[in-house]
Coordinates of C-alpha atoms in Angstrom, one line a residue:
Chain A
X190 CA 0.0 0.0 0.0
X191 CA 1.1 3.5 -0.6
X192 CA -0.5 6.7 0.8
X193 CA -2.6 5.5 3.4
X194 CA -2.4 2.0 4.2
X195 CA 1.1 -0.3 5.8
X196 CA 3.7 -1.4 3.6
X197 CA 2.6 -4.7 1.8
X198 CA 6.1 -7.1 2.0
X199 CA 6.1 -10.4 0.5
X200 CA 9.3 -12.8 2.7
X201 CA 10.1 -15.4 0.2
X202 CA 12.7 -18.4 0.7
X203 CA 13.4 -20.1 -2.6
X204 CA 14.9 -22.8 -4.0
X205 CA 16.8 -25.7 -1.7
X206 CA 17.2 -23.8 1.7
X207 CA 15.5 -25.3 4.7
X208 CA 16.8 -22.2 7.0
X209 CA 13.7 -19.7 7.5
X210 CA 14.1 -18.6 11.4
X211 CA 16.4 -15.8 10.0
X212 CA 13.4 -14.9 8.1
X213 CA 11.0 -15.4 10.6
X214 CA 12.7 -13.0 12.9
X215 CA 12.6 -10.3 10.6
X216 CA 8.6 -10.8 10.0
X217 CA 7.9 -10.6 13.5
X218 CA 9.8 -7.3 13.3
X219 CA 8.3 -5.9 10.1
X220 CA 5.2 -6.6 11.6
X221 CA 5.7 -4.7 14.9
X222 CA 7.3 -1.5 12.5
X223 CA 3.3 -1.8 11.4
X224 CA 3.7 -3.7 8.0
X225 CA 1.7 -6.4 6.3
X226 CA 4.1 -9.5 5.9
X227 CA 3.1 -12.2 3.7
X228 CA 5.8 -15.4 4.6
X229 CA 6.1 -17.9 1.1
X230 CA 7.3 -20.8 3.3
X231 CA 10.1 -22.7 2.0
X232 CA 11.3 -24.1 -1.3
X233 CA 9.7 -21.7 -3.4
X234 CA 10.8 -21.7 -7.1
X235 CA 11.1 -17.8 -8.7
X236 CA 8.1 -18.6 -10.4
X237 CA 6.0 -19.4 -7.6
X238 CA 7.5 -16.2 -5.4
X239 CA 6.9 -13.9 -8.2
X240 CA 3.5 -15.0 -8.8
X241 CA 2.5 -14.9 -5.4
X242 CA 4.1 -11.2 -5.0
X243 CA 2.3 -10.0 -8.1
X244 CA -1.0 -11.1 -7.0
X245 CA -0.4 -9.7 -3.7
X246 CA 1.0 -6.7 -5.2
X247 CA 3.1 -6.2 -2.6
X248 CA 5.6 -3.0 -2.3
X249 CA 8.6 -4.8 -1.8
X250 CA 9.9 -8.0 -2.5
X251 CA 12.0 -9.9 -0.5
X252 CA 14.2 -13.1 -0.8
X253 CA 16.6 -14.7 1.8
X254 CA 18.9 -16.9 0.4
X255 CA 21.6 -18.7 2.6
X256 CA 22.2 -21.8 0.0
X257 CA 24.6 -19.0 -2.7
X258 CA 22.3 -19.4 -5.2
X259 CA 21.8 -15.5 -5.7
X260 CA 23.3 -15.3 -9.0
X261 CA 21.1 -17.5 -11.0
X262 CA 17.8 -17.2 -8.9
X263 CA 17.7 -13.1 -9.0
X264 CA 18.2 -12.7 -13.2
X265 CA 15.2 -15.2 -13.2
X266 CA 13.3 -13.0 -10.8
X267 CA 13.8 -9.9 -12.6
X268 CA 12.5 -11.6 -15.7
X269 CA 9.7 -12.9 -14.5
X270 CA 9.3 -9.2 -13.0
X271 CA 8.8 -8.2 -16.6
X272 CA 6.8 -10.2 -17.8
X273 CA 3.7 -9.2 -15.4
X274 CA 4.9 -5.9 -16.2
X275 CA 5.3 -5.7 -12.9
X276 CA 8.7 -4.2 -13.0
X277 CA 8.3 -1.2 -10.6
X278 CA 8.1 -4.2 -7.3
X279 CA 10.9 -3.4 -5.2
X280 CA 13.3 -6.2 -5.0
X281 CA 15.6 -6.4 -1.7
X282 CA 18.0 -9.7 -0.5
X283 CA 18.7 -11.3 3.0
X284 CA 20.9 -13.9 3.7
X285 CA 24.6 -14.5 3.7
X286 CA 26.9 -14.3 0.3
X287 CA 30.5 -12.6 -0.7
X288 CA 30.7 -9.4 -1.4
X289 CA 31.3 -9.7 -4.7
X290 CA 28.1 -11.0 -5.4
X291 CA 26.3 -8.3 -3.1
X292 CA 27.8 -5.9 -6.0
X293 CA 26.5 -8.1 -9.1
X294 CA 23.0 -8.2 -7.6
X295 CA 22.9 -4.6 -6.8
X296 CA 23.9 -4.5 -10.3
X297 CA 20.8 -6.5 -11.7
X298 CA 18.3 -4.1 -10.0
X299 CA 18.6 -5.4 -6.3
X300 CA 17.4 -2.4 -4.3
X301 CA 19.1 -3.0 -0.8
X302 CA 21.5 -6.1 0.7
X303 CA 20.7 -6.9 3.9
X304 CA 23.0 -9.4 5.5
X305 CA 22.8 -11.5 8.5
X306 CA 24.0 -8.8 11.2
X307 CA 21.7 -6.3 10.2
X308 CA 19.8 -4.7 13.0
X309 CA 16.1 -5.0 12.3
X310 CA 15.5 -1.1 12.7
X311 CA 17.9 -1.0 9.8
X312 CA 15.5 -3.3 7.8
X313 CA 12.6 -1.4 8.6
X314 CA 14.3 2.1 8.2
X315 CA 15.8 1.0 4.9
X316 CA 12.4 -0.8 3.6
X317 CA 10.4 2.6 4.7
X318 CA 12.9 4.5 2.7
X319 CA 12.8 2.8 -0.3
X320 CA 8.9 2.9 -0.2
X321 CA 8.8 6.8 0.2
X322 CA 11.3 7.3 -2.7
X323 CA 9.0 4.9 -4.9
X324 CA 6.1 7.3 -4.0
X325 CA 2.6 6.0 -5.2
X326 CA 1.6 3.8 -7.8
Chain B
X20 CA 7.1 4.7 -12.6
X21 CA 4.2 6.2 -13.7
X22 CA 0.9 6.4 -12.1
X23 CA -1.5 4.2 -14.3
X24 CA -5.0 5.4 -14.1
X25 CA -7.4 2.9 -12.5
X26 CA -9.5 3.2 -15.6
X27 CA -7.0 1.8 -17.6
X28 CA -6.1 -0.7 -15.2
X29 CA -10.1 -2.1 -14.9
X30 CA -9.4 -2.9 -18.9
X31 CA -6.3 -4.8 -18.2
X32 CA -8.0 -6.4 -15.1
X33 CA -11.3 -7.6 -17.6
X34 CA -8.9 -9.3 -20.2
X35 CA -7.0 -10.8 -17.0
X36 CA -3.7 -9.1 -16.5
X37 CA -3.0 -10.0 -12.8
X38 CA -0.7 -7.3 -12.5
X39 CA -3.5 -5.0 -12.8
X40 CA -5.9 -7.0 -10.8
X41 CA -3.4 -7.0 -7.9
X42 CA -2.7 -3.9 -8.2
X43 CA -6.4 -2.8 -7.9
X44 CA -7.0 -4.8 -5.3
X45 CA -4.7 -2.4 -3.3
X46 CA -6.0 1.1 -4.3
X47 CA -9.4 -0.2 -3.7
X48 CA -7.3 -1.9 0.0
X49 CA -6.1 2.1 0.5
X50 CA -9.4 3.7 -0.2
X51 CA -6.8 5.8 -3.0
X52 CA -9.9 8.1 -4.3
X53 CA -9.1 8.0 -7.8
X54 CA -10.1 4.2 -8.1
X55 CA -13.8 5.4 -6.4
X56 CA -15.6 6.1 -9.9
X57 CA -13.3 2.6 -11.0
X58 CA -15.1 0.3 -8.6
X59 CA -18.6 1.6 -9.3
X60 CA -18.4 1.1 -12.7
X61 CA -16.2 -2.5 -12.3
X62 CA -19.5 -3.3 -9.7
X63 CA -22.3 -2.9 -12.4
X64 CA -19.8 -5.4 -14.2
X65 CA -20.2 -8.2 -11.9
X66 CA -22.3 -10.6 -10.6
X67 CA -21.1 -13.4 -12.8
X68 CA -19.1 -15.5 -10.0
X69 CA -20.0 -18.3 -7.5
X70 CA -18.9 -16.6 -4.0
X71 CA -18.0 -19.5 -1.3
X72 CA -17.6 -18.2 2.3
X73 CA -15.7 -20.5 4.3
X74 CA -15.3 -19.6 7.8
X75 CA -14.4 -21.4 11.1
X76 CA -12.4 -21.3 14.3
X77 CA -8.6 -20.7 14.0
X78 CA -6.6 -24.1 13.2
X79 CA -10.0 -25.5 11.8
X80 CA -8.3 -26.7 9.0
X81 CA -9.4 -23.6 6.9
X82 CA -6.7 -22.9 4.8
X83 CA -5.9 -26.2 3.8
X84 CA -9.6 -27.2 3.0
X85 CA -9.2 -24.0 0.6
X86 CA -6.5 -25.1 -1.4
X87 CA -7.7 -28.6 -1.6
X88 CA -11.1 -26.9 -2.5
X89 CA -9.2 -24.8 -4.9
X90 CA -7.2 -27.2 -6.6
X91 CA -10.3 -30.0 -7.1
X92 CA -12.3 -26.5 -8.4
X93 CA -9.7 -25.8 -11.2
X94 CA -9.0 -29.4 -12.2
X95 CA -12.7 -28.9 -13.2
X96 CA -11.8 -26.3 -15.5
X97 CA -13.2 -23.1 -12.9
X98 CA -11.0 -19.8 -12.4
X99 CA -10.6 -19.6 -9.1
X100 CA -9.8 -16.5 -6.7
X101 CA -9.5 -16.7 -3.0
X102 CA -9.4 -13.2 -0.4
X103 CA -7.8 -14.8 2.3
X104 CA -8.1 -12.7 5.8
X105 CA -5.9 -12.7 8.8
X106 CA -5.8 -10.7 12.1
X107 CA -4.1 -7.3 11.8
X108 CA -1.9 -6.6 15.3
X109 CA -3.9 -4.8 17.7
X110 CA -0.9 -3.3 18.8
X111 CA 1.4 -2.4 15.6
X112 CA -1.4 -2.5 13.4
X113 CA 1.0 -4.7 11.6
X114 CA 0.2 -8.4 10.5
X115 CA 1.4 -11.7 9.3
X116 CA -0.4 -13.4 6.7
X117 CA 0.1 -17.2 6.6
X118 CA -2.2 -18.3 4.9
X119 CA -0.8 -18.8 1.5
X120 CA 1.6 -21.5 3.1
X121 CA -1.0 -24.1 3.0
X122 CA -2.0 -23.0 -0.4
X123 CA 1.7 -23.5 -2.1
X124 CA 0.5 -26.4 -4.5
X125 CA -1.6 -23.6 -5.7
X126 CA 1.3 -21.0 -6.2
X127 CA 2.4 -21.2 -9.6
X128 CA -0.5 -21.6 -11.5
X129 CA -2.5 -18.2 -12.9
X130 CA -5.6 -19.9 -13.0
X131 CA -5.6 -19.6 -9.2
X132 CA -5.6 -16.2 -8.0
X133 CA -4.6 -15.8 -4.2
X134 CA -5.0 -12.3 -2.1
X135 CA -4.2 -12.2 1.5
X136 CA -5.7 -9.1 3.8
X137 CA -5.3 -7.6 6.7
X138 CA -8.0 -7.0 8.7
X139 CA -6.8 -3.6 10.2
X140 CA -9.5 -3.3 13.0
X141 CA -12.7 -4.3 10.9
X142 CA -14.3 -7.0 12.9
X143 CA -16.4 -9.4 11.7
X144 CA -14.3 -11.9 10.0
X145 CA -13.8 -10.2 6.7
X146 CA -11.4 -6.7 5.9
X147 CA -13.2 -3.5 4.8
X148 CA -12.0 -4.1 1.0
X149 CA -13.0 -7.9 0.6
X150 CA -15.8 -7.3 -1.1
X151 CA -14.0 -5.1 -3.4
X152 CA -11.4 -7.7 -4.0
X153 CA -14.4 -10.1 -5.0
X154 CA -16.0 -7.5 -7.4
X155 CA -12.6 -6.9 -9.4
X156 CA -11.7 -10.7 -9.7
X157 CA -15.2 -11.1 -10.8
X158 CA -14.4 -8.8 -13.7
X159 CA -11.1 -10.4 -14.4
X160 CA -13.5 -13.7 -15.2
X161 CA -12.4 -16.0 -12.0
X162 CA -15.6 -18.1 -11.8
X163 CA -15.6 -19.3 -8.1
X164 CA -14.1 -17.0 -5.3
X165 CA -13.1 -18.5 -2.5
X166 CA -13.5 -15.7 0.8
X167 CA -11.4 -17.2 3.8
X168 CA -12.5 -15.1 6.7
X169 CA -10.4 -14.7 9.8
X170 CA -10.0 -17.6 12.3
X171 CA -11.4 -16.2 14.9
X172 CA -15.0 -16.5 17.4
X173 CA -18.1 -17.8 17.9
X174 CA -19.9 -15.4 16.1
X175 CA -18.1 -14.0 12.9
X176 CA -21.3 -14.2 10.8
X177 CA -21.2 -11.3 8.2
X178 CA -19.6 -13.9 6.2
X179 CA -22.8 -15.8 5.4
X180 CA -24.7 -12.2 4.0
X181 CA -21.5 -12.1 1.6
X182 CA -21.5 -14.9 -0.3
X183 CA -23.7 -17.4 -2.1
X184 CA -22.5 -20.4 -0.1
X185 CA -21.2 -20.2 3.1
X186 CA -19.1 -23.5 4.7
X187 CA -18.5 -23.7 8.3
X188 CA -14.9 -25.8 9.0
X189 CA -15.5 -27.8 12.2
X190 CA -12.5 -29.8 13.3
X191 CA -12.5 -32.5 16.0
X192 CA -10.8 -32.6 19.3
X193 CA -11.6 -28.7 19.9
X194 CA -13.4 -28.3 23.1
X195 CA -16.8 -30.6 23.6
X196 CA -17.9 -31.5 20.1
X197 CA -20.0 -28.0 19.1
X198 CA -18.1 -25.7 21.3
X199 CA -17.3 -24.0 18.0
X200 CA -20.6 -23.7 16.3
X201 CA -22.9 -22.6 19.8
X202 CA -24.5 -19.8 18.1
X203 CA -24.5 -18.0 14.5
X204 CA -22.0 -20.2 13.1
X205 CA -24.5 -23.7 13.1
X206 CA -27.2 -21.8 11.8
X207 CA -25.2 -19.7 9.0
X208 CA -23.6 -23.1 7.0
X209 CA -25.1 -24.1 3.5
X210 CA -22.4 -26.9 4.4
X211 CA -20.5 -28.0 7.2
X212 CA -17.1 -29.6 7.0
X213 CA -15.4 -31.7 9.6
X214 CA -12.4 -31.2 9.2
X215 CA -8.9 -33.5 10.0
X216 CA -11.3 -36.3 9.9
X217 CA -8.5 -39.4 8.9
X218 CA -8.3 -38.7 13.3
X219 CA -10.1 -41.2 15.4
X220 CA -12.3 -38.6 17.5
X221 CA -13.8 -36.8 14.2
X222 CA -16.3 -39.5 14.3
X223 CA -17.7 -38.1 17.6
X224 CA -17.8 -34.5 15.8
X225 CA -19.9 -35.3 12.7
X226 CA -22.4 -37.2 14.9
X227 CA -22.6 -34.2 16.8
X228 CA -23.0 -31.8 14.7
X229 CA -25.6 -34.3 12.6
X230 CA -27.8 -34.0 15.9
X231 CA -27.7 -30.5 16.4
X232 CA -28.6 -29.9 12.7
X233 CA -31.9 -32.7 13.3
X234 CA -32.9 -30.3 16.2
X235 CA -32.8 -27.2 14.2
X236 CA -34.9 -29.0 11.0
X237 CA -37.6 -29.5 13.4
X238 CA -38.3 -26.0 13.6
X239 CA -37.2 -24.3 10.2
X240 CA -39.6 -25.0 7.5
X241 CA -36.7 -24.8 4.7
X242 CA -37.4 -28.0 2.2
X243 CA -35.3 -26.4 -0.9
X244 CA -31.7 -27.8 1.1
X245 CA -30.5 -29.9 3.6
X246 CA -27.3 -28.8 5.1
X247 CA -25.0 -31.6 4.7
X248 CA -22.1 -32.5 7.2
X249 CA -19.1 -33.6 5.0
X250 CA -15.9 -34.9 6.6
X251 CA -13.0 -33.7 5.1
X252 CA -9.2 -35.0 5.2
X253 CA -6.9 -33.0 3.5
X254 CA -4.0 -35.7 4.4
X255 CA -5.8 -38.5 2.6
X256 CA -8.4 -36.5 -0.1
X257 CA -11.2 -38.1 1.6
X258 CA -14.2 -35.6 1.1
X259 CA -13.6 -33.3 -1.2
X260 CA -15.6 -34.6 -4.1
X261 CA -18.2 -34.7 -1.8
X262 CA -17.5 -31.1 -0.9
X263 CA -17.5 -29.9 -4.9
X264 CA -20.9 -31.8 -5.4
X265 CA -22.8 -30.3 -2.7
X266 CA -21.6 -26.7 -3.4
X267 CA -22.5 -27.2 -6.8
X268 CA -25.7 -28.1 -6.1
X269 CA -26.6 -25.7 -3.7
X270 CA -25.7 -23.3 -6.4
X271 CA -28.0 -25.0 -8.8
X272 CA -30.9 -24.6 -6.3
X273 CA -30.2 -21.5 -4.8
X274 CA -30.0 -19.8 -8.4
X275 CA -34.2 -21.5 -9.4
X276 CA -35.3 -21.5 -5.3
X277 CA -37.3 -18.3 -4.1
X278 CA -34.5 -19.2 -1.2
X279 CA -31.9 -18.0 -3.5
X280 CA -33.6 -15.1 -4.9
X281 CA -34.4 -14.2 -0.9
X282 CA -30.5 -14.5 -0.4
X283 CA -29.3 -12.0 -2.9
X284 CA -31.6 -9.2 -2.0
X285 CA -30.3 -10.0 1.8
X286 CA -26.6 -9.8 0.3
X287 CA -27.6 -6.5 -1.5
X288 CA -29.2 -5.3 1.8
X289 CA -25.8 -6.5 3.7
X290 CA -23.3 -4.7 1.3
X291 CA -25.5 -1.5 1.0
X292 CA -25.6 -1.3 5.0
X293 CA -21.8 -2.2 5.1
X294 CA -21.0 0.6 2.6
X295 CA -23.2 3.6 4.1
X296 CA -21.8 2.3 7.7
X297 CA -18.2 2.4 6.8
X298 CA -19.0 5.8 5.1
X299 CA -20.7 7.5 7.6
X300 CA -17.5 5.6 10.2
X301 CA -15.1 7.4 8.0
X302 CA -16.9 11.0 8.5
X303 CA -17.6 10.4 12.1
X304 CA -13.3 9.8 13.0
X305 CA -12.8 13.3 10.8
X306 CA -15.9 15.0 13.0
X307 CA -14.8 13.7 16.3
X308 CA -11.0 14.3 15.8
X309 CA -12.1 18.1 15.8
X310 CA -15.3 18.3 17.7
X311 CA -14.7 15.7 20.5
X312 CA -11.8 16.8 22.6
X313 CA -13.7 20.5 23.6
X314 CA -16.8 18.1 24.9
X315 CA -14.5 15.7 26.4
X316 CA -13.1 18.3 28.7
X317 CA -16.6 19.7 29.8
X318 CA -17.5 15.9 30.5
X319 CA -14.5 15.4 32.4
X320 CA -15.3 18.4 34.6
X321 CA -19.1 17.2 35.0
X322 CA -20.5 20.1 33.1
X323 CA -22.6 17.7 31.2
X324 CA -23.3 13.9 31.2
X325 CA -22.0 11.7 28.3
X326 CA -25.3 11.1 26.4
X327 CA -25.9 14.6 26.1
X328 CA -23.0 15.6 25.2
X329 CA -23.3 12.5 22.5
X330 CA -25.9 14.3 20.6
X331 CA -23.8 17.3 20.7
X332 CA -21.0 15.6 18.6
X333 CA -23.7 13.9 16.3
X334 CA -25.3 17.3 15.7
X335 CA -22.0 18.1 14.3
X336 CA -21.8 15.1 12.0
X337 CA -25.2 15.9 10.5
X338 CA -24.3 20.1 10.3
X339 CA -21.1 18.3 8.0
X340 CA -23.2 16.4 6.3
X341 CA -25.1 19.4 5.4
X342 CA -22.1 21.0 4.5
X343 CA -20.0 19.2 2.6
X344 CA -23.3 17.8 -0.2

């Protein structure tokens, strides 16, 4: 939601990564900052996450990932992005990687990297940012 | 980005872009007013869809019987939508919507359209823009829509004056047999579901609920329908052919019965009520945040008692009213 209503955030896991209390941790918070949290589950496939965040139309996308599999999972979500024409969704990744790949994945459209020692006020201060700069749609 | 008018968007929603049906969904969520004039003329649109209420106590086994529901629904060739609500945080206002979890067989497919909401204070087991959500996957042709209310009560009827058939999930092993369905919810199901019912004790629960259904038939007059009690396992599939059956004939008979012509006025009557009472709750907050704090302080020195003082701040609504037209 824009204007009036709580940021709409969609906390996907994808692919082979049974890990999620990271990401459960960070709903709870999102959720006490005042936002709507939708939680995938686990194993989601890019297709199924992208589906379910176009549907839901949610502000901002987000995908932990602690199984290194950011390089080939995030081109796929981007295009998939595009093809619902949905390419103004705010993407943002969790998780644990090298910093090298942090770069790349900025570099495919990735809005904000938010690693494992990230306070969650810094989650919620960065996700509010990024929703205010988008402004409404 | 640009903003894409909400005109434009209806179009895309009506040839079934679900970018444009999501993104709807959340201006009519928002109350944004430019989509206002967009939902009236998306309403007179509409009316095409089976509406199937399915309501229970929390860990019923709601959101699973959906997606089984779902699933069976679309192997038979139906769109299907589902507005699936959960609890907003009292406290943050926040929420966590879990509910597509136990719909993630359904997740890839865009046959299957899935919306979770928030109730954000609205009580009564549905959000303030469900029904909206219903009216604009109507127009995007979904042919059944699924509404999943919140898990919550004893009495979160509303539920049965929005749709066309309304289920009740019951699941065993929750209190003594009908602790769930003491009043409202027995009376409001088309069908009841037992849920979980592969467990031993589910046995104990349909023959309950079979009996408090026998003493109800003695006194309504209703011969068009029967309420069934189906049990339902989601673990083994038992059920849910016998679930799709009954719902489609209680369609069938609710669309020739004078029952059925009864219920959609009383769904009319309900969303008309709704609308004007969530309209006239939206001018009251913008009255009151002015007009209530002066009369708050004279109550709180005793200058004048609380229902007078009532009529004081309603005479303000009605000089806005008066006002503003």
């Amino acid at each position: 939601m824009t204007e009036t209503g709580p940021i709409r955030m969609l906390l996907a896991k994808v692919g082979l990564d049974g890990h999620d209390r990271g990401v459960k941790v960070v709903a709870r918070a999102l959720r006490d900052a005042g936002m709507d949290v939708i939680y995938s589950g686990l194993h989601r496939t890019p297709e199924e996450v992208v589906t379910a965040a176009v549907q839901e139309d949610v502000d901002v996308l987000g995908v932990s990932l602690l199984s290194g599999t950011q390089l080939t999972v995030f081109p796929r979500i981007f295009a998939l992005l595009g093809q619902y024409g949905a390419g103004d969704m705010i993407v943002v990744a969790g998780g644990v990687m090298p910093d090298e790949d942090v770069a790349a994945i900025k570099a495919m459209g990735v809005r904000a990297v938010l690693l494992q020692d990230t306070p969650p006020e810094t989650i919620v201060t960065t996700l509010r940012r990024l929703v205010a700069e988008r402004g409404a749609r | 980005m640009s903003y894409i008018p909400s005109d434009t968007l209806a179009e895309r929603a009506a040839r079934g872009e679900l970018q444009a049906v999501g993104r709807l969904i959340s201006r009519a969520e928002a109350g944004v007013p430019e989509v206002r004039p967009t939902l009236a003329a998306i309403y007179r649109r509409t009316g095409a869809a089976h509406v199937i209420g399915i309501t229970g106590v929390a860990g019923s086994g709601k959101s699973t019987l959906v997606a089984g529901l779902a699933l069976r629904l679309r192997q038979a060739g139906d769109k299907v939508g589902i507005v699936a609500i959960d609890p907003s945080s009292p406290y943050s206002g926040g929420s966590i919507l879990g509910d597509r979890i136990r719909m993630s067989e359904l997740a890839a497919d865009p046959g299957i359209f899935i919306r979770s909401m928030a109730t954000r204070g609205a009580l009564g087991g549905m959000a303030r823009a469900t029904l909206e959500a219903v009216d604009i996957l109507d127009l995007a042709g979904f042919d059944a829509i699924i509404i999943e209310t919140v898990g919550v009560g004893q009495d979160e009827v509303e539920i049965a004056r929005a749709s066309h058939t309304t289920i009740v999930v019951s699941a065993p092993g929750l209190g003594d047999g009908i602790q769930a369905i003491k009043a409202g919810t027995l009376e409001i199901a088309d069908i009841h579901v037992v849920s979980k019912c592969d467990r031993s004790d589910a046995d104990r629960t349909l023959m309950d609920l079979k009996q408090m259904l026998m003493l109800g038939h003695a006194a309504a007059a209703s011969t068009d329908w029967q309420v069934p009690v189906i049990g339902v396992s989601a673990y083994s599939g038992e059920g849910i052919d016998a679930l799709v059956t009954a719902i489609t004939r209680h369609r069938a008979v609710a669309l020739r019965s004078a029952a059925g012509q009864t219920r959609r006025l009383a769904i009319a009557d309900f969303r008309l009520r709704k609308t004007a009472e969530n309209l006239l709750a939206e001018r009251f907050a913008a009255v009151a945040a002015e007009g209530a704090p002066p009369l708050a302080r004279r109550l709180a020195d005793r200058d004048a008692d609380p229902y007078t003082l009532a009529r004081e701040l309603v005479a303000n609504l009605l000089a806005w009213e008066s006002k503003h037209e």
